[in-house]
Each structure stands twice: as C-alpha cells, then as structure tokens.
Amino acid sequence: MSASATRARSWNTGRDPRRPETARVLRLPSRTMVPMQSVAAALARLGDLAASPTVSRLSAAFDAAGHELALVGGPVRDAFLDRGTNDLDFTTDATPDQILGIIAPIAQAHWDIGRRFGTIGAKIAGEQVEITTYRTDAYDGESRKPEVVFGDSLEDDLARRDFTVNALALRLPKLELVDPSGGVEDLLAQTLRTPSAPERSFGDDPLRMLRAARFASQLGFHVEPGTLAAMSELAGAIERISAERVRDELAKLLLTDAPRPGIRLLVDTGLADRVLPEVPALRLEVDEHHHHKDVYEHSLTVLDQAIDYEVARGNLDSPDLVMRLAALLHDIGKPKTRRLEPGGAVSFHHHDVIGAKLARKRLRALRFDNDTIDAVGRLIELHLRFFGYADAAWTDSAVRRYVRDAGDQLERLHILTRADVTTRNRRKADRLGFAYDDLEERIAVLAEEEELAAVRPELDGNEIQAALGIPPGREVGEAYRFLLELRLDEGPIGPDAARERLLEWWAARSAG
C-alpha cells in the first residue's frame, strides 16, 4: 500500500477542546471506504464527547504525564450509531500504578477492584470511568479465564477485542480515530465480524459467541457468514466458560429491547443446546395426525408480547429480567408432558408444574440468585391458573387465593398471562382479554375493600392462644391456617366473629 493510501484523512468538526478558539480536527484512516456524509455526524459527536469535562480532564492529565490515552469500544461505536452511552471506557499504555498516580489529583474517588486485570475505576467530573492498560491476553485453550498480559500498543489491544465494531478507539488528545480492522464499514453494513479469524477469536474466548447473539439483538446487526459458521462449529467450546459468565451474557441478551434475534441465533448455531437446552427442546416434532401450535415460536412470541406489556403498563422496572425469563421458559415443561390423544388432540397435562421444576434446575445451574429462581419458578407454576376464568367467573374466594398465591409476583403474573395469549383467532383473543380485564378490576375492588395484598387472619398468634387457652406449638399453626382459609373464603368478618368461628372449629376438632 502506498504512503498516500495510508495517510490519515481529516475532517474539520468544530473546536479543539484544549483551545476553544481553534478548529478541531478528527482523523479517520483513509482506507475506510465509506461516504463522508455517513461519518461526519459521528465524528462531530465524538468531538463533543472529547470536549466534555470528564474526557477532557483525563485527556489533559495523561498527556501531561507523557502517556497515551484512547476512548475505546462502546462509546466510539455508539457515536456512529447515534446511541447514547452510559459507559466511558479508556485504554492506555500506563500501568495500573501509573494510572492511579495520574488520576488521583483529578478524581473525586477511585478504586482498583480490577487492578490485577489492568483496570482502574474512577469518578471524574461526576462520571464513572474505567481505564485499562493495553492488553494482549493469552488463553491456553483449556482454562476458563485468560492469562492477563499487558501490552504496549493500541493497535494490538484492539486486535484482541471481540468484534470489529467494538475494536474502534479515539486517540486523545489527538482526536484520531483508530480502526485497524474495518469496524466503521461493518458498523455501516450492520455486520458482526471478528477482528481476527473467528476460529481463533472464539477459541481464545468462547464467550464471544454468546456476545454475538447479544449484539445481534442489541444492535440489530447480522453475523457475517464465516463468523456464523464458526459459532456452529465451535459451539461445544462454550462449556469451558464458567456458569457465572454464561449467566451474565444470557441476562444481557434478555435485557435488550428485542432479544428474539439473539435467542434464534443461539438455537440455530447449537449454542443453546449447551447453555439453555430447554429452549431448543421446544421445537417439537409435528405428527401428521396430531396438531398443536409451534411451542418454540409461541414462546418467542410470548416473550415479545411480555416486553410490550412490561413497557406499556409501566408497573415494573423495565427491562425486567425475571419477567423475561419466565416468558421465555413458561412452556419448557411441554416436551416432557406431551401426550398424543385419540382423535388428533394433544395434551400437556401438568406442564406448568414440570416446567417450574425444570426452570429452577436450569437457573440454579446457571448460578442465578435464589430470589430470581423462586420468582421465575412461581410464575411458571401459576401461568395457567387464569385460563378457565373466561368460561366461569371466579368467586371472591378464588380471586383472593389467586392474589395470595401470586404474592409479590402479581403484576408479573398479569403480564405473563396476557402475553400467553397468542391465538390468531381474534374472537378468542378478545374474549380472554376482556376476561382478564374483568379479573384485574375485581382484584382492584377487593384490594380496596379488604387490603387484599396483605390478607391475614383476623386474629394473630397471641390472640389464638388466648382464645383457645393453649401454649405456642403446632396447634396454633393449625388454628392460624383455619382462620386464613376463613378469611379467603368469606372476606373480613371482624375479630369477634372470627373468634366465635375459631371456638366452634376447636370444639369440633376436639370432639373428633
């Protein structure tokens, strides 16, 4: 390549952050064959970011200390995509000790929890940043974690990164865009490709295959064919990765605005068979004499609809991981419970109970926390409870029990139940929707009248002991459960009536 071909091209995009009165210049490698209008706005955004108090203070401090500094990865990528970013990641030739020495005078706080990996965190001008020493990580092909090796070149550091669209950096304070692997072209083509051969990249860190699925959903990009083929070929290598790292990537995928493409990618490449096998198992074989809906496609549609309800209703912190896990996994009990009935019918009796057990087992294997496991399992157990309400309206007692059993998962259960209606029969869908509207209205009325969310017996344990003249023990618990059932069946009847009914029950129990 000629010298002129490698010479940087420049665009005037505003002011130099160090000298506000002068022109600011950002340089893009001349080999980047993209239309100038496609990058001008991105370069302007990067220039504005470089002029921000946080970035300009860091840039000036490292420059004064004689060290390189570059904004790297997500913030640079997102400037081209016109996406906001909350993370400011930097890379430098300075060692962790040198980083600490440089930032100490300008940081409100700093921490070195990632020091052995070369990463120092800090709060500068009110923003949190991470600064990492150039790295050239080495993998032995067996260990689940790389051996951290510090490097001395920005280009080498970028070459080790997962995808070309993330292997972009903005040198500071030069404001020079560094793109050694064609990341800008891939951004504009909405393509995910590895900087090195995909077999080498995924062999070095198999978790990158899960990241491809996450970025496919997060960015709406497609995976380049060679990279896609390598994901299928090396799917088994994901088993080298710790359950915690796999869990975190799956969670990030589910928390994107549209996780469906990423989930499809995991299933189609065989990665899901290794990390979440219950999902590809939903692709049940279709018998020519027995017909039922495609459970796999149904589950993806339920996930899509749950996300829509989650956002529209606004009663949950969105994105909500528990809600999305429950939606994706709500029918995983169907493969084990499918029965081909006479006449072409297909049944899945108790798939809610079996599915809850399978979900708990899988989430434990992925090292999810107990609260998440319990909540997802509970939602799957209850997701069929509503169906039938449309045929025969429940008693107040049944409504109270529905609320009691859902507990603090009631709003999520509302969403999951509504999202589970995927029928194309408009009349049936409307009937179920109207029925659930009615159920929610009845829950609201009862909640207002009876403090339904905190249903308890009208006598507490001490009052039960006093009424029956018994000490603490098993019998107090039995009496408490009797009063709770009475409260659920009949609603509030008052402490005096509750005491009278308790004495009647106790007398009958003693006589028996």
XYZ file of N, CA and C in Angstrom, residues 133-286:
462
model
N -5.057 -0.788 31.156
C -3.781 -0.884 30.460
C -3.931 -1.735 29.207
N -3.230 -1.353 28.132
C -3.246 -2.165 26.921
C -3.013 -3.628 27.294
N -3.761 -4.520 26.642
C -3.629 -5.939 26.968
C -3.474 -6.769 25.704
N -2.779 -7.881 25.840
C -2.690 -8.898 24.791
C -2.925 -10.235 25.475
N -4.170 -10.448 25.921
C -4.494 -11.630 26.735
C -4.129 -12.922 26.019
N -3.689 -13.906 26.810
C -3.333 -15.215 26.274
C -4.227 -16.272 26.893
N -4.709 -17.209 26.071
C -5.536 -18.324 26.518
C -4.784 -19.619 26.237
N -4.923 -20.576 27.142
C -4.249 -21.854 26.919
C -5.167 -22.887 26.271
N -6.438 -22.470 25.935
C -7.350 -23.388 25.278
C -8.109 -24.286 26.226
N -7.759 -24.267 27.503
C -8.433 -25.116 28.481
C -9.000 -24.305 29.638
N -8.255 -23.308 30.082
C -8.693 -22.504 31.214
C -9.926 -21.700 30.849
N -10.777 -21.452 31.849
C -11.968 -20.641 31.628
C -11.666 -19.153 31.642
N -10.469 -18.790 32.030
C -10.115 -17.378 32.091
C -8.764 -17.166 31.415
N -8.578 -16.000 30.789
C -7.308 -15.740 30.116
C -6.210 -15.392 31.117
N -4.992 -15.592 30.664
C -3.858 -15.078 31.421
C -3.667 -13.642 30.975
N -3.762 -12.704 31.905
C -3.689 -11.288 31.562
C -2.245 -10.903 31.288
N -2.007 -10.399 30.071
C -0.680 -9.950 29.672
C -0.809 -8.508 29.195
N -0.075 -7.594 29.807
C -0.132 -6.196 29.420
C 0.660 -5.981 28.130
N 0.137 -5.066 27.282
C 0.789 -4.761 26.018
C 1.269 -3.334 25.984
N 1.789 -2.935 24.820
C 2.303 -1.565 24.686
C 1.814 -0.890 23.412
N 0.797 -1.478 22.773
C 0.317 -0.941 21.509
C -1.205 -0.894 21.494
N -1.754 0.248 21.110
C -3.200 0.386 20.994
C -3.739 -0.555 19.918
N -3.035 -0.640 18.779
C -3.496 -1.499 17.696
C -3.550 -2.964 18.130
N -2.550 -3.421 18.885
C -2.562 -4.808 19.372
C -3.702 -5.023 20.363
N -3.961 -4.010 21.188
C -5.065 -4.108 22.149
C -6.398 -4.235 21.410
N -6.578 -3.465 20.345
C -7.813 -3.532 19.581
C -7.964 -4.868 18.857
N -6.861 -5.441 18.434
C -6.906 -6.698 17.696
C -7.422 -7.852 18.539
N -7.317 -7.750 19.873
C -7.757 -8.844 20.743
C -9.242 -8.743 21.087
N -9.905 -7.708 20.613
C -11.287 -7.481 21.031
C -12.255 -8.371 20.256
N -13.513 -8.408 20.740
C -14.441 -9.421 20.239
C -14.891 -9.207 18.797
N -15.333 -7.978 18.445
C -15.855 -7.725 17.110
C -15.298 -6.418 16.577
N -15.217 -6.329 15.267
C -14.616 -5.134 14.664
C -15.343 -3.869 15.067
N -16.665 -3.957 15.258
C -17.423 -2.753 15.615
C -17.095 -2.279 17.026
N -16.468 -3.141 17.808
C -16.025 -2.760 19.155
C -14.525 -2.505 19.201
N -13.850 -2.720 18.076
C -12.398 -2.540 18.013
C -12.073 -1.170 17.413
N -12.758 -0.164 17.909
C -12.553 1.216 17.484
C -12.063 2.028 18.673
N -11.211 3.008 18.408
C -10.714 3.849 19.500
C -10.534 5.275 18.996
N -10.635 6.202 19.915
C -10.391 7.612 19.624
C -9.185 8.046 20.440
N -8.035 8.261 19.757
C -6.832 8.718 20.470
C -7.072 10.124 21.029
N -6.628 10.293 22.258
C -6.746 11.578 22.926
C -5.358 12.072 23.326
N -5.093 13.344 23.245
C -5.990 14.431 22.802
C -5.950 14.684 21.290
N -5.301 13.781 20.520
C -5.159 13.995 19.076
C -6.507 14.000 18.353
N -7.508 13.325 18.938
C -8.800 13.135 18.286
C -8.625 12.391 16.965
N -7.883 11.295 17.028
C -7.647 10.460 15.862
C -8.399 9.143 16.020
N -9.251 8.833 15.057
C -9.993 7.585 15.096
C -9.098 6.452 14.618
N -8.996 5.414 15.452
C -8.156 4.258 15.118
C -9.075 3.080 14.818
N -8.957 2.562 13.597
C -9.852 1.496 13.138
C -9.027 0.490 12.321
N -8.270 -0.376 12.993
C -7.364 -1.264 12.267
C -8.049 -2.414 11.545
N -9.310 -2.696 11.846
C -9.929 -3.898 11.279
C -11.203 -3.626 10.477
N -11.421 -2.387 10.095
C -12.593 -2.075 9.269
C -13.895 -2.021 10.039
N -13.841 -1.601 11.268
C -15.044 -1.548 12.085
C -16.072 -0.553 11.598
N -15.632 0.562 11.022
C -16.582 1.565 10.547
C -17.415 1.004 9.402
N -16.745 0.313 8.457
C -17.512 -0.304 7.367
C -18.522 -1.308 7.907
N -18.104 -2.092 8.886
C -19.017 -3.093 9.446
C -20.169 -2.437 10.197
N -19.906 -1.306 10.842
C -20.987 -0.577 11.506
C -22.031 -0.119 10.486
N -21.544 0.438 9.402
C -22.475 0.943 8.400
C -23.192 -0.190 7.677
N -22.541 -1.354 7.596
C -23.171 -2.515 6.969
C -23.958 -3.342 7.973
N -23.947 -2.918 9.252
C -24.658 -3.612 10.328
C -24.233 -5.092 10.391
N -22.919 -5.273 10.433
C -22.338 -6.613 10.387
C -21.475 -6.869 11.607
N -21.606 -8.082 12.169
C -20.738 -8.522 13.264
C -19.690 -9.460 12.685
N -18.426 -9.090 12.881
C -17.305 -9.865 12.367
C -16.164 -9.760 13.366
N -15.382 -10.799 13.510
C -14.270 -10.773 14.459
C -13.049 -10.127 13.816
N -12.224 -9.406 14.594
C -11.026 -8.767 14.021
C -10.031 -9.783 13.459
N -9.876 -10.918 14.143
C -9.020 -11.992 13.658
C -9.911 -13.114 13.123
N -9.318 -14.194 12.658
C -10.116 -15.320 12.178
C -11.076 -15.758 13.285
N -12.350 -15.987 12.972
C -13.322 -16.301 14.027
C -12.962 -17.561 14.810
N -12.347 -18.547 14.146
C -11.944 -19.759 14.865
C -10.926 -19.423 15.957
N -10.035 -18.512 15.652
C -9.042 -18.109 16.649
C -9.685 -17.272 17.744
N -10.529 -16.328 17.326
C -11.157 -15.434 18.300
C -12.036 -16.207 19.275
N -12.891 -17.094 18.750
C -13.781 -17.862 19.615
C -13.023 -18.936 20.378
N -11.944 -19.428 19.792
C -11.115 -20.381 20.527
C -10.429 -19.731 21.708
N -10.031 -18.465 21.518
C -9.421 -17.722 22.622
C -10.423 -17.493 23.747
N -11.634 -17.050 23.390
C -12.665 -16.784 24.398
C -14.029 -17.178 23.831
N -14.497 -18.386 24.118
C -15.776 -18.852 23.572
C -16.974 -17.996 23.976
N -16.843 -17.222 25.056
C -17.970 -16.380 25.463
C -18.332 -15.379 24.375
N -17.383 -15.088 23.492
C -17.650 -14.138 22.411
C -18.784 -14.627 21.509
N -19.001 -15.925 21.456
C -20.118 -16.438 20.647
C -21.449 -16.012 21.247
N -21.543 -16.008 22.582
C -22.766 -15.519 23.224
C -22.892 -14.009 23.045
N -21.757 -13.318 23.045
C -21.812 -11.870 22.824
C -22.327 -11.560 21.422
N -21.994 -12.409 20.453
C -22.505 -12.194 19.096
C -24.030 -12.208 19.102
N -24.605 -13.147 19.848
C -26.066 -13.211 19.950
C -26.606 -11.962 20.641
N -25.924 -11.534 21.693
C -26.391 -10.343 22.398
C -26.339 -9.098 21.513
N -25.216 -8.923 20.797
C -25.100 -7.749 19.938
C -26.052 -7.816 18.745
N -26.353 -9.024 18.271
C -27.327 -9.157 17.193
C -28.668 -8.571 17.626
N -29.031 -8.799 18.889
C -30.274 -8.238 19.414
C -30.123 -6.771 19.798
N -29.055 -6.456 20.460
C -28.866 -5.098 20.977
C -28.714 -4.077 19.864
N -27.966 -4.440 18.816
C -27.673 -3.506 17.744
C -28.525 -3.737 16.501
N -29.185 -4.889 16.418
C -29.944 -5.211 15.222
C -29.058 -5.596 14.058
N -27.841 -6.116 14.330
C -26.883 -6.465 13.294
C -27.011 -7.937 12.924
N -26.477 -8.307 11.754
C -26.404 -9.710 11.355
C -24.963 -10.189 11.504
N -24.807 -11.480 11.684
C -23.474 -12.056 11.856
C -22.928 -12.471 10.497
N -21.728 -12.053 10.207
C -21.057 -12.381 8.936
C -20.976 -13.897 8.771
N -21.183 -14.439 7.547
C -21.294 -15.886 7.345
C -20.155 -16.710 7.921
N -18.908 -16.266 7.733
C -17.780 -17.026 8.274
C -17.809 -17.071 9.793
N -18.187 -15.957 10.392
C -18.296 -15.896 11.848
C -19.436 -16.780 12.330
N -20.549 -16.776 11.602
C -21.697 -17.609 11.951
C -21.338 -19.093 11.870
N -20.614 -19.486 10.818
C -20.209 -20.885 10.666
C -19.298 -21.316 11.812
N -18.409 -20.429 12.222
C -17.508 -20.762 13.331
C -18.271 -20.929 14.641
N -19.342 -20.164 14.835
C -20.154 -20.310 16.047
C -20.756 -21.714 16.120
N -21.243 -22.204 14.979
C -21.812 -23.558 14.960
C -20.729 -24.604 15.176
N -19.596 -24.414 14.525
C -18.513 -25.394 14.601
C -17.921 -25.488 16.001
N -17.851 -24.353 16.694
C -17.173 -24.304 17.998
C -18.150 -24.211 19.164
N -19.425 -24.502 18.923
C -20.428 -24.346 19.987
C -20.042 -25.104 21.249
N -19.460 -26.268 21.105
C -19.098 -27.057 22.284
C -18.071 -26.389 23.177
N -17.291 -25.454 22.625
C -16.258 -24.782 23.420
C -16.859 -23.912 24.510
N -18.143 -23.560 24.389
C -18.763 -22.705 25.404
C -18.775 -23.400 26.760
N -18.654 -24.708 26.778
C -18.661 -25.442 28.044
C -17.408 -25.169 28.871
N -16.392 -24.566 28.259
C -15.204 -24.153 29.016
C -15.462 -22.922 29.872
N -16.539 -22.208 29.574
C -16.807 -20.934 30.236
C -17.594 -21.163 31.520
N -17.269 -20.433 32.542
C -17.934 -20.590 33.831
C -19.412 -20.258 33.721
N -20.207 -20.907 34.561
C -21.658 -20.687 34.551
C -21.995 -19.226 34.824
N -21.206 -18.572 35.672
C -21.492 -17.182 36.018
C -21.343 -16.262 34.800
N -20.308 -16.490 33.988
C -20.106 -15.647 32.801
C -21.195 -15.914 31.761
N -21.570 -17.177 31.610
C -22.658 -17.518 30.694
C -23.956 -16.855 31.165
N -24.234 -16.964 32.461
C -25.442 -16.338 33.024
C -25.482 -14.845 32.713
N -24.370 -14.166 32.928
C -24.354 -12.723 32.732
C -24.629 -12.355 31.274
N -24.077 -13.123 30.338
C -24.327 -12.830 28.922
C -25.776 -13.119 28.537
N -26.326 -14.217 29.041
C -27.727 -14.521 28.755
C -28.634 -13.429 29.315
N -28.307 -12.956 30.512
C -29.104 -11.890 31.114
C -29.030 -10.622 30.273
N -27.833 -10.264 29.804
C -27.691 -9.070 28.969
C -28.482 -9.211 27.673
N -28.486 -10.405 27.101
C -29.273 -10.648 25.893
C -30.758 -10.442 26.168
N -31.260 -11.047 27.239
C -32.682 -10.932 27.544
C -33.090 -9.506 27.893
N -32.173 -8.709 28.365
C -32.484 -7.339 28.763
C -32.400 -6.350 27.606
N -32.062 -6.817 26.407
C -32.089 -5.929 25.250
C -33.543 -5.629 24.871
N -33.723 -4.643 24.016
C -35.081 -4.271 23.614
C -35.762 -5.369 22.804
N -34.970 -6.148 22.062
C -35.540 -7.180 21.189
C -34.666 -8.439 21.235
N -34.812 -9.261 22.275
C -33.928 -10.431 22.431
C -34.188 -11.563 21.443
N -35.308 -11.544 20.754
C -35.679 -12.671 19.890
C -34.599 -13.050 18.862
N -34.006 -12.095 18.100
C -32.982 -12.488 17.129
C -31.778 -13.179 17.775
N -31.377 -12.716 18.938
C -30.245 -13.336 19.620
C -30.554 -14.743 20.091
N -31.773 -14.953 20.592
C -32.176 -16.291 21.022
C -32.207 -17.232 19.823
N -32.747 -16.770 18.699
C -32.743 -17.584 17.484
C -31.317 -17.971 17.084
N -30.411 -17.030 17.193
C -29.025 -17.289 16.833
C -28.429 -18.372 17.721
N -28.702 -18.313 19.022
C -28.207 -19.338 19.942
C -28.776 -20.708 19.595
N -30.060 -20.748 19.261
C -30.695 -22.027 18.937
C -30.177 -22.558 17.608
N -30.090 -21.703 16.591
C -29.703 -22.152 15.250
C -28.253 -22.609 15.183
N -27.393 -22.051 16.012
C -25.976 -22.443 15.989
C -25.666 -23.612 16.917
N -26.635 -24.030 17.720
C -26.403 -25.115 18.658
C -25.854 -24.667 19.995
N -25.620 -23.363 20.161
C -25.111 -22.874 21.445
C -26.148 -23.051 22.547
N -27.427 -22.858 22.217
C -28.471 -23.008 23.231
C -28.538 -24.440 23.749
N -28.198 -25.417 22.910
C -28.180 -26.805 23.373
C -27.200 -26.992 24.521
N -26.195 -26.127 24.584
C -25.147 -26.233 25.607
C -25.439 -25.401 26.855
N -26.131 -24.274 26.670
C -26.301 -23.359 27.803
C -27.738 -23.221 28.278
N -28.704 -23.487 27.403
C -30.116 -23.355 27.764
C -30.925 -24.367 26.944
N -30.643 -25.672 27.135
C -31.194 -26.699 26.243
C -32.706 -26.810 26.269
N -33.345 -26.308 27.309
C -34.804 -26.387 27.371
C -35.479 -25.570 26.271
N -34.793 -24.542 25.762
C -35.400 -23.703 24.723
C -35.402 -24.408 23.357
N -34.267 -24.907 22.854
C -34.352 -25.642 21.587
C -35.220 -26.890 21.676
N -35.371 -27.453 22.882
C -36.236 -28.632 23.047
C -37.696 -28.313 22.779
N -38.046 -27.028 22.756
C -39.427 -26.632 22.474
C -39.802 -26.851 21.012
N -38.810 -27.092 20.157
C -39.099 -27.338 18.739
C -39.581 -28.783 18.587
N -40.818 -29.026 18.986
C -41.370 -30.374 18.999
C -41.671 -30.849 17.583
N -41.462 -32.137 17.357
C -41.806 -32.725 16.068
C -43.323 -32.685 15.880
N -43.718 -32.405 14.672
C -45.151 -32.330 14.361
C -45.599 -33.666 13.782
